């Protein structure tokens, strides 16, 4: 019998049996048959090798060893394959690469609020929070807004139908963040230098620049000798820090019951001006109502619409985009 042929035939049969083994049991049977130490086809081959001539032996011996290595490797590989847990669960190929998770991002307004806070922190303002459900004292009275003022019209506010404050008066969703000025001054002796950023609510007619829920940043700086010039400086520095040096803002005389004098602040956008906030020197009546002495301290307050700044920065032309939760819009920021 030709030993070289026998070795080749052995390899072919062994590899075929290993490949055909459908489970661990069949594979073990193939192992015993082809690699078993005591009997089996390997043993027979070894016997055959013992009979070949001395000059043939080294070549055939090498061949035999190579084949044995290949068959052993094929057996290991098949065993690993059969051991793998449910390589193909019905309908799911668990060996395919996974779908990458889509990473979420913070909402553009949340990003803007974070940036506003850090700009104002650099200007020395600390951040405070206030409640969104308010009583009439903080939303109106302490801000010098009398009972007959049109801003208090129930049709211009979201009053809560049944809820009452601890002092017995009606409650409403705050219509401005100026409420926080009062809450801070009630609890802190001067000097104060704070900003407060959050949601406010008004039943305004919704259009490209108005929403019934939007965000404001309130600022308040009360100390000895604070003037209107400081207000203009802070607002200019703020606007250029967020929008860049080429933004122009202007101040128009205006009226708010809780500031005197009062201004309205506009920014230039395209060929037009857009109103971005109200501001002024805090009215002495307001200072007195919280126990401050207007002869000792003065200061300014401002309230800016956060959405409009973010719209100008990113060229967003409709405020409603912020609230529609459309990922095609949101993922651009
Ligand atoms: C106020 O709310 C005053 N509390 C501002 C103030 C604070 C004056 C401190 C003096 C001292 P006003 O109603 O103008 O003011 O609103 C301020 C800004 O909020 C507006 O300039 C605008 O940018 C934004 N804003 C007002 N209404 C809406 C709305 N419906 N949707 C989106 N933004 C609005």
Short mmCIF file of N, CA, C and O in Angstrom, two decimals, residues 7-59:
data_model
loop_
_atom_site.label_atom_id
_atom_site.label_comp_id
_atom_site.label_asym_id
_atom_site.label_seq_id
_atom_site.Cartn_x
_atom_site.Cartn_y
_atom_site.Cartn_z
N UNK A 7 -1.98 8.58 3.61
CA UNK A 7 -1.98 9.80 4.43
C UNK A 7 -2.95 10.82 3.84
O UNK A 7 -3.77 11.43 4.54
N UNK A 8 -2.91 11.01 2.51
CA UNK A 8 -3.79 11.96 1.84
C UNK A 8 -5.25 11.55 2.03
O UNK A 8 -6.12 12.40 2.31
N UNK A 9 -5.51 10.27 1.88
CA UNK A 9 -6.88 9.77 2.02
C UNK A 9 -7.38 9.98 3.46
O UNK A 9 -8.52 10.38 3.69
N UNK A 10 -6.45 9.75 4.40
CA UNK A 10 -6.79 9.95 5.81
C UNK A 10 -7.21 11.41 6.02
O UNK A 10 -8.23 11.72 6.63
N UNK A 11 -6.44 12.35 5.50
CA UNK A 11 -6.73 13.77 5.72
C UNK A 11 -8.10 14.14 5.14
O UNK A 11 -8.91 14.78 5.78
N UNK A 12 -8.33 13.69 3.89
CA UNK A 12 -9.59 14.02 3.24
C UNK A 12 -10.77 13.51 4.06
O UNK A 12 -11.70 14.26 4.38
N UNK A 13 -10.71 12.25 4.50
CA UNK A 13 -11.82 11.66 5.25
C UNK A 13 -12.00 12.35 6.61
O UNK A 13 -13.13 12.63 7.03
N UNK A 14 -10.88 12.66 7.27
CA UNK A 14 -10.96 13.29 8.60
C UNK A 14 -11.61 14.66 8.50
O UNK A 14 -12.53 14.99 9.25
N UNK A 15 -11.12 15.47 7.52
CA UNK A 15 -11.67 16.83 7.40
C UNK A 15 -13.15 16.79 7.04
O UNK A 15 -13.94 17.58 7.54
N UNK A 16 -13.53 15.84 6.18
CA UNK A 16 -14.94 15.72 5.80
C UNK A 16 -15.80 15.35 7.00
O UNK A 16 -16.88 15.92 7.22
N UNK A 17 -15.31 14.38 7.80
CA UNK A 17 -16.10 13.95 8.97
C UNK A 17 -16.25 15.09 9.98
O UNK A 17 -17.31 15.29 10.57
N UNK A 18 -15.16 15.85 10.17
CA UNK A 18 -15.21 16.97 11.14
C UNK A 18 -16.20 18.03 10.66
O UNK A 18 -17.03 18.52 11.43
N UNK A 19 -16.11 18.35 9.38
CA UNK A 19 -17.00 19.39 8.84
C UNK A 19 -18.45 18.94 8.93
O UNK A 19 -19.34 19.75 9.15
N UNK A 20 -18.69 17.64 8.79
CA UNK A 20 -20.07 17.15 8.77
C UNK A 20 -20.64 16.97 10.18
O UNK A 20 -21.85 16.81 10.33
N UNK A 21 -19.78 16.99 11.21
CA UNK A 21 -20.26 16.77 12.57
C UNK A 21 -21.23 17.87 12.96
O UNK A 21 -20.87 19.05 13.01
N UNK A 22 -22.51 17.49 13.23
CA UNK A 22 -23.54 18.50 13.45
C UNK A 22 -23.64 18.88 14.92
O UNK A 22 -24.23 19.90 15.27
N UNK A 23 -23.08 18.06 15.81
CA UNK A 23 -23.13 18.41 17.23
C UNK A 23 -21.89 17.84 17.94
O UNK A 23 -21.05 17.17 17.32
N UNK A 24 -21.80 18.11 19.22
CA UNK A 24 -20.61 17.75 19.99
C UNK A 24 -20.40 16.23 19.97
O UNK A 24 -19.26 15.75 19.91
N UNK A 25 -21.50 15.50 20.00
CA UNK A 25 -21.41 14.04 20.04
C UNK A 25 -20.78 13.50 18.75
O UNK A 25 -19.85 12.69 18.77
N UNK A 26 -21.28 13.99 17.61
CA UNK A 26 -20.75 13.56 16.31
C UNK A 26 -19.28 13.95 16.18
O UNK A 26 -18.46 13.19 15.63
N UNK A 27 -18.94 15.10 16.72
CA UNK A 27 -17.57 15.57 16.63
C UNK A 27 -16.64 14.66 17.45
O UNK A 27 -15.53 14.33 17.04
N UNK A 28 -17.14 14.26 18.63
CA UNK A 28 -16.35 13.38 19.49
C UNK A 28 -16.13 12.03 18.80
O UNK A 28 -15.03 11.46 18.84
N UNK A 29 -17.17 11.54 18.12
CA UNK A 29 -17.03 10.28 17.38
C UNK A 29 -15.96 10.41 16.30
O UNK A 29 -15.11 9.51 16.13
N UNK A 30 -15.95 11.57 15.60
CA UNK A 30 -14.94 11.80 14.56
C UNK A 30 -13.54 11.87 15.18
O UNK A 30 -12.57 11.36 14.62
N UNK A 31 -13.47 12.48 16.38
CA UNK A 31 -12.16 12.58 17.04
C UNK A 31 -11.62 11.19 17.37
O UNK A 31 -10.46 10.87 17.08
N UNK A 32 -12.51 10.35 17.95
CA UNK A 32 -12.06 9.00 18.31
C UNK A 32 -11.62 8.25 17.06
O UNK A 32 -10.58 7.61 17.04
N UNK A 33 -12.40 8.42 16.00
CA UNK A 33 -12.08 7.67 14.78
C UNK A 33 -10.76 8.13 14.15
O UNK A 33 -9.95 7.31 13.75
N UNK A 34 -10.55 9.44 14.09
CA UNK A 34 -9.39 9.93 13.33
C UNK A 34 -8.18 10.31 14.17
O UNK A 34 -7.06 10.35 13.67
N UNK A 35 -8.39 10.65 15.44
CA UNK A 35 -7.24 11.09 16.25
C UNK A 35 -7.04 10.23 17.50
O UNK A 35 -6.14 10.49 18.29
N UNK A 36 -7.93 9.24 17.71
CA UNK A 36 -7.86 8.39 18.90
C UNK A 36 -6.47 7.76 19.05
O UNK A 36 -5.86 7.34 18.07
N UNK A 37 -5.97 7.76 20.33
CA UNK A 37 -4.59 7.31 20.55
C UNK A 37 -4.47 5.78 20.51
O UNK A 37 -3.48 5.23 20.04
N UNK A 38 -5.53 5.11 21.04
CA UNK A 38 -5.38 3.66 21.22
C UNK A 38 -5.60 2.90 19.91
O UNK A 38 -4.78 2.12 19.48
N UNK A 39 -6.74 3.10 19.30
CA UNK A 39 -6.93 2.49 17.98
C UNK A 39 -7.42 3.56 17.03
O UNK A 39 -7.18 4.73 17.30
N UNK A 40 -7.99 3.22 15.95
CA UNK A 40 -8.46 4.24 15.01
C UNK A 40 -7.45 4.42 13.90
O UNK A 40 -6.39 3.80 13.88
N UNK A 41 -7.77 5.30 12.95
CA UNK A 41 -7.03 5.37 11.70
C UNK A 41 -5.65 5.98 11.84
O UNK A 41 -4.75 5.67 11.06
N UNK A 42 -5.45 6.79 12.87
CA UNK A 42 -4.13 7.37 13.10
C UNK A 42 -3.13 6.28 13.45
O UNK A 42 -2.01 6.24 12.95
N UNK A 43 -3.61 5.40 14.32
CA UNK A 43 -2.78 4.26 14.74
C UNK A 43 -2.36 3.43 13.51
O UNK A 43 -1.18 3.09 13.36
N UNK A 44 -3.31 3.16 12.65
CA UNK A 44 -3.02 2.36 11.45
C UNK A 44 -1.95 3.03 10.58
O UNK A 44 -1.06 2.37 10.07
N UNK A 45 -2.09 4.36 10.46
CA UNK A 45 -1.12 5.11 9.65
C UNK A 45 0.28 4.98 10.24
O UNK A 45 1.26 4.78 9.53
N UNK A 46 0.32 5.11 11.59
CA UNK A 46 1.63 5.02 12.25
C UNK A 46 2.28 3.65 11.96
O UNK A 46 3.47 3.56 11.68
N UNK A 47 1.45 2.63 12.03
CA UNK A 47 1.95 1.27 11.75
C UNK A 47 2.52 1.21 10.35
O UNK A 47 3.61 0.68 10.10
N UNK A 48 1.80 1.78 9.41
CA UNK A 48 2.21 1.80 8.01
C UNK A 48 3.56 2.49 7.85
O UNK A 48 4.44 2.04 7.12
N UNK A 49 3.72 3.61 8.57
CA UNK A 49 4.98 4.36 8.49
C UNK A 49 6.17 3.53 8.98
O UNK A 49 7.28 3.66 8.48
N UNK A 50 5.89 2.66 9.97
CA UNK A 50 6.94 1.80 10.50
C UNK A 50 7.50 0.85 9.44
O UNK A 50 8.62 0.35 9.57
N UNK A 51 6.70 0.66 8.38
CA UNK A 51 7.12 -0.33 7.39
C UNK A 51 7.82 0.28 6.18
O UNK A 51 8.35 -0.45 5.35
N UNK A 52 7.81 1.63 6.03
CA UNK A 52 8.42 2.21 4.83
C UNK A 52 9.94 2.20 4.93
O UNK A 52 10.50 2.08 6.01
N UNK A 53 10.60 2.38 3.81
CA UNK A 53 12.06 2.29 3.77
C UNK A 53 12.69 3.46 4.52
O UNK A 53 12.06 4.51 4.71
N UNK A 54 13.95 3.29 4.90
CA UNK A 54 14.64 4.29 5.71
C UNK A 54 14.75 5.63 4.99
O UNK A 54 14.63 6.68 5.61
N UNK A 55 14.94 5.61 3.63
CA UNK A 55 15.10 6.92 2.96
C UNK A 55 13.74 7.62 2.76
O UNK A 55 13.65 8.82 2.73
N UNK A 56 12.62 6.84 2.66
CA UNK A 56 11.29 7.46 2.53
C UNK A 56 10.78 8.03 3.86
O UNK A 56 9.99 8.97 3.87
N UNK A 57 11.25 7.46 4.95
CA UNK A 57 10.65 7.75 6.25
C UNK A 57 10.64 9.24 6.64
O UNK A 57 9.59 9.74 7.08
N UNK A 58 11.77 9.96 6.50
CA UNK A 58 11.74 11.37 6.94
C UNK A 58 10.69 12.19 6.20
O UNK A 58 9.95 12.96 6.82
N UNK A 59 10.58 12.02 4.87
CA UNK A 59 9.60 12.80 4.09
C UNK A 59 8.19 12.45 4.50
O UNK A 59 7.35 13.32 4.78
#
